[in-house]
XYZ file of N, CA, C and O in Angstrom:
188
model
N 20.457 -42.917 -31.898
C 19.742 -43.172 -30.658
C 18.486 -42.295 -30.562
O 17.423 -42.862 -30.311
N 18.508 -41.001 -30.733
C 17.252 -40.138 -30.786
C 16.291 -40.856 -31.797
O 15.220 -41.277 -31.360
N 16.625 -41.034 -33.206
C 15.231 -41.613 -33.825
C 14.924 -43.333 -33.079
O 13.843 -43.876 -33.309
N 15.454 -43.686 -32.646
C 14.972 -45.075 -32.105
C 14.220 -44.184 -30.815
O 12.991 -44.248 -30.783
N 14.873 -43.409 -29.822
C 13.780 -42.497 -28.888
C 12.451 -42.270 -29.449
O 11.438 -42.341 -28.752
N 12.433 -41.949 -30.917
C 11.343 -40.848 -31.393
C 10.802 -41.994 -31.478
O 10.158 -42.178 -30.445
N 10.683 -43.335 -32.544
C 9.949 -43.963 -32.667
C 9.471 -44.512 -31.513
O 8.241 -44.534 -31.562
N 9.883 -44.947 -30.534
C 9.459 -45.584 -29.904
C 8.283 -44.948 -28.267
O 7.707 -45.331 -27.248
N 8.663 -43.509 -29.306
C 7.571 -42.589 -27.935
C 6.432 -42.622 -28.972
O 5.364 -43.069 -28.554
N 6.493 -42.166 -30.435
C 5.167 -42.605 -31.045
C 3.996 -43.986 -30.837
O 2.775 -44.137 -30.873
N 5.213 -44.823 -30.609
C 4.644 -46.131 -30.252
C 3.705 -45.902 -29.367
O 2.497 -45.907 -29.603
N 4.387 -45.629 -28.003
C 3.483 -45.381 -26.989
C 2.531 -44.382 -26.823
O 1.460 -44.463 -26.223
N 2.963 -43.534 -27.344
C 1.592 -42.402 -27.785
C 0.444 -42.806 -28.190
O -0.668 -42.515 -27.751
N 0.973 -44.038 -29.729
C -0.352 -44.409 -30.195
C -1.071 -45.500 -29.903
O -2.240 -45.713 -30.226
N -0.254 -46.281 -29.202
C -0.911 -47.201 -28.033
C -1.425 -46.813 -26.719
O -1.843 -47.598 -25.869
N -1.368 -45.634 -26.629
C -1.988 -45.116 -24.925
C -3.356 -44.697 -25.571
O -4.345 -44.922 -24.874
N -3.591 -44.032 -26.986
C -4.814 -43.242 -27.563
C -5.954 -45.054 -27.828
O -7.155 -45.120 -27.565
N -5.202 -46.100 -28.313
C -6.117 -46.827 -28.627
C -6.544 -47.812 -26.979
O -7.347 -48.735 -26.846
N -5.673 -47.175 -25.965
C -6.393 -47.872 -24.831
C -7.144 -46.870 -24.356
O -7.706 -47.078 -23.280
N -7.273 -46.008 -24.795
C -7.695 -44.619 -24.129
C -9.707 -45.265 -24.854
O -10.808 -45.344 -24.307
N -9.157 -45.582 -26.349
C -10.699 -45.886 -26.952
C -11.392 -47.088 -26.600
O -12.529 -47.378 -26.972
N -10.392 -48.008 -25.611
C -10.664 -49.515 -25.214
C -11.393 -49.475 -24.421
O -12.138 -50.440 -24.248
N -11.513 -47.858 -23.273
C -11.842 -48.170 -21.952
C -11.038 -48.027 -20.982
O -11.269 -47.430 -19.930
N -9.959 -48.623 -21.329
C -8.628 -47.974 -19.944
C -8.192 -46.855 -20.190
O -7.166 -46.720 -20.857
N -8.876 -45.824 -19.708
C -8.274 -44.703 -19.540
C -7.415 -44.259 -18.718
O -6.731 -43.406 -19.284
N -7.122 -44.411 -17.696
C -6.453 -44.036 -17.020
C -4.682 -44.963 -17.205
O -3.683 -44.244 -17.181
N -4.569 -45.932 -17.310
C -3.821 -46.683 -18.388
C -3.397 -45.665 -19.542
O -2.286 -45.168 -19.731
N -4.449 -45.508 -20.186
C -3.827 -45.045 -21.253
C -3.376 -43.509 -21.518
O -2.812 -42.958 -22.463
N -3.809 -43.119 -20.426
C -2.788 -41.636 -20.271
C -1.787 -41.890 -19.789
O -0.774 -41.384 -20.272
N -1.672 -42.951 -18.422
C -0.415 -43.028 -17.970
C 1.069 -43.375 -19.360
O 2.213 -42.926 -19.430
N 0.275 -44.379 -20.280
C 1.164 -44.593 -21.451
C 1.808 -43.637 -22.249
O 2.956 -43.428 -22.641
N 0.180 -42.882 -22.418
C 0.980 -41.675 -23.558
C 1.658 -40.546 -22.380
O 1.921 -39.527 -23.018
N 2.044 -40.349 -20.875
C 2.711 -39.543 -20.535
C 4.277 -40.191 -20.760
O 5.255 -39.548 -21.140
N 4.249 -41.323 -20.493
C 5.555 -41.998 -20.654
C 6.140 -42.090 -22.014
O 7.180 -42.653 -22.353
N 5.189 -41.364 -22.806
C 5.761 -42.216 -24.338
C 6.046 -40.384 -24.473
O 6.799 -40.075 -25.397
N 5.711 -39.684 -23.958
C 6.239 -37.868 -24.103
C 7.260 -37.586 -23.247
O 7.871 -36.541 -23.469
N 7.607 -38.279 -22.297
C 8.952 -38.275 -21.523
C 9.775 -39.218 -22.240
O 10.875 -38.820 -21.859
N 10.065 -40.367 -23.153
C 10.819 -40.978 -23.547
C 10.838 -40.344 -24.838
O 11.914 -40.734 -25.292
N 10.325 -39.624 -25.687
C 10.566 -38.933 -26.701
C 11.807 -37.986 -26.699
O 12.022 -37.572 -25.560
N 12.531 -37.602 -27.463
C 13.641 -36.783 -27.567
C 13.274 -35.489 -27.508
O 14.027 -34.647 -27.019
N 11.682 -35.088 -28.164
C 11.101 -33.981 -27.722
C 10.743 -33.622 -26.431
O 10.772 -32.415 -26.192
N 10.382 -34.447 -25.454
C 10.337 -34.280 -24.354
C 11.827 -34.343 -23.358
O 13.022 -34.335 -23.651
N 11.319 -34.386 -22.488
C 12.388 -34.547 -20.866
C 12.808 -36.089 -20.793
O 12.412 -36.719 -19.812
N 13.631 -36.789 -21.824
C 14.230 -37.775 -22.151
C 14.775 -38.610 -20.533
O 15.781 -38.155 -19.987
N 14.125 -39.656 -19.966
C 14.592 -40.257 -19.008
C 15.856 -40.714 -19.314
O 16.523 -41.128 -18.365
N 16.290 -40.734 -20.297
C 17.939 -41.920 -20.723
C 18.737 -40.776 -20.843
O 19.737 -41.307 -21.327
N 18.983 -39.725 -20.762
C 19.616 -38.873 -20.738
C 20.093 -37.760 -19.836
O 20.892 -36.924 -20.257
């Protein structure tokens, strides 16, 4: 369960950085904060 966590906060990490280069910024921080709270490194909401 943690590496499916991990991958899937990278996901959003690296999809918040390429909306971040799109123009939606604010979008795309909100993404990459969510993708550092769903990480196992972070403060894991599922847990």
């Amino acid at each position: 369960m943690a590496l499916i966590l991990w991958i899937l906060a990278v996901i959003l990490v690296i999809y918040g950085i390429t909306m971040i280069f799109r123009g939606q910024v604010l979008l795309g921080i909100v993404v990459i904060i969510v993708g550092l709270l769903v990480g196992p490194g972070g403060v894991s909401i599922f847990t």
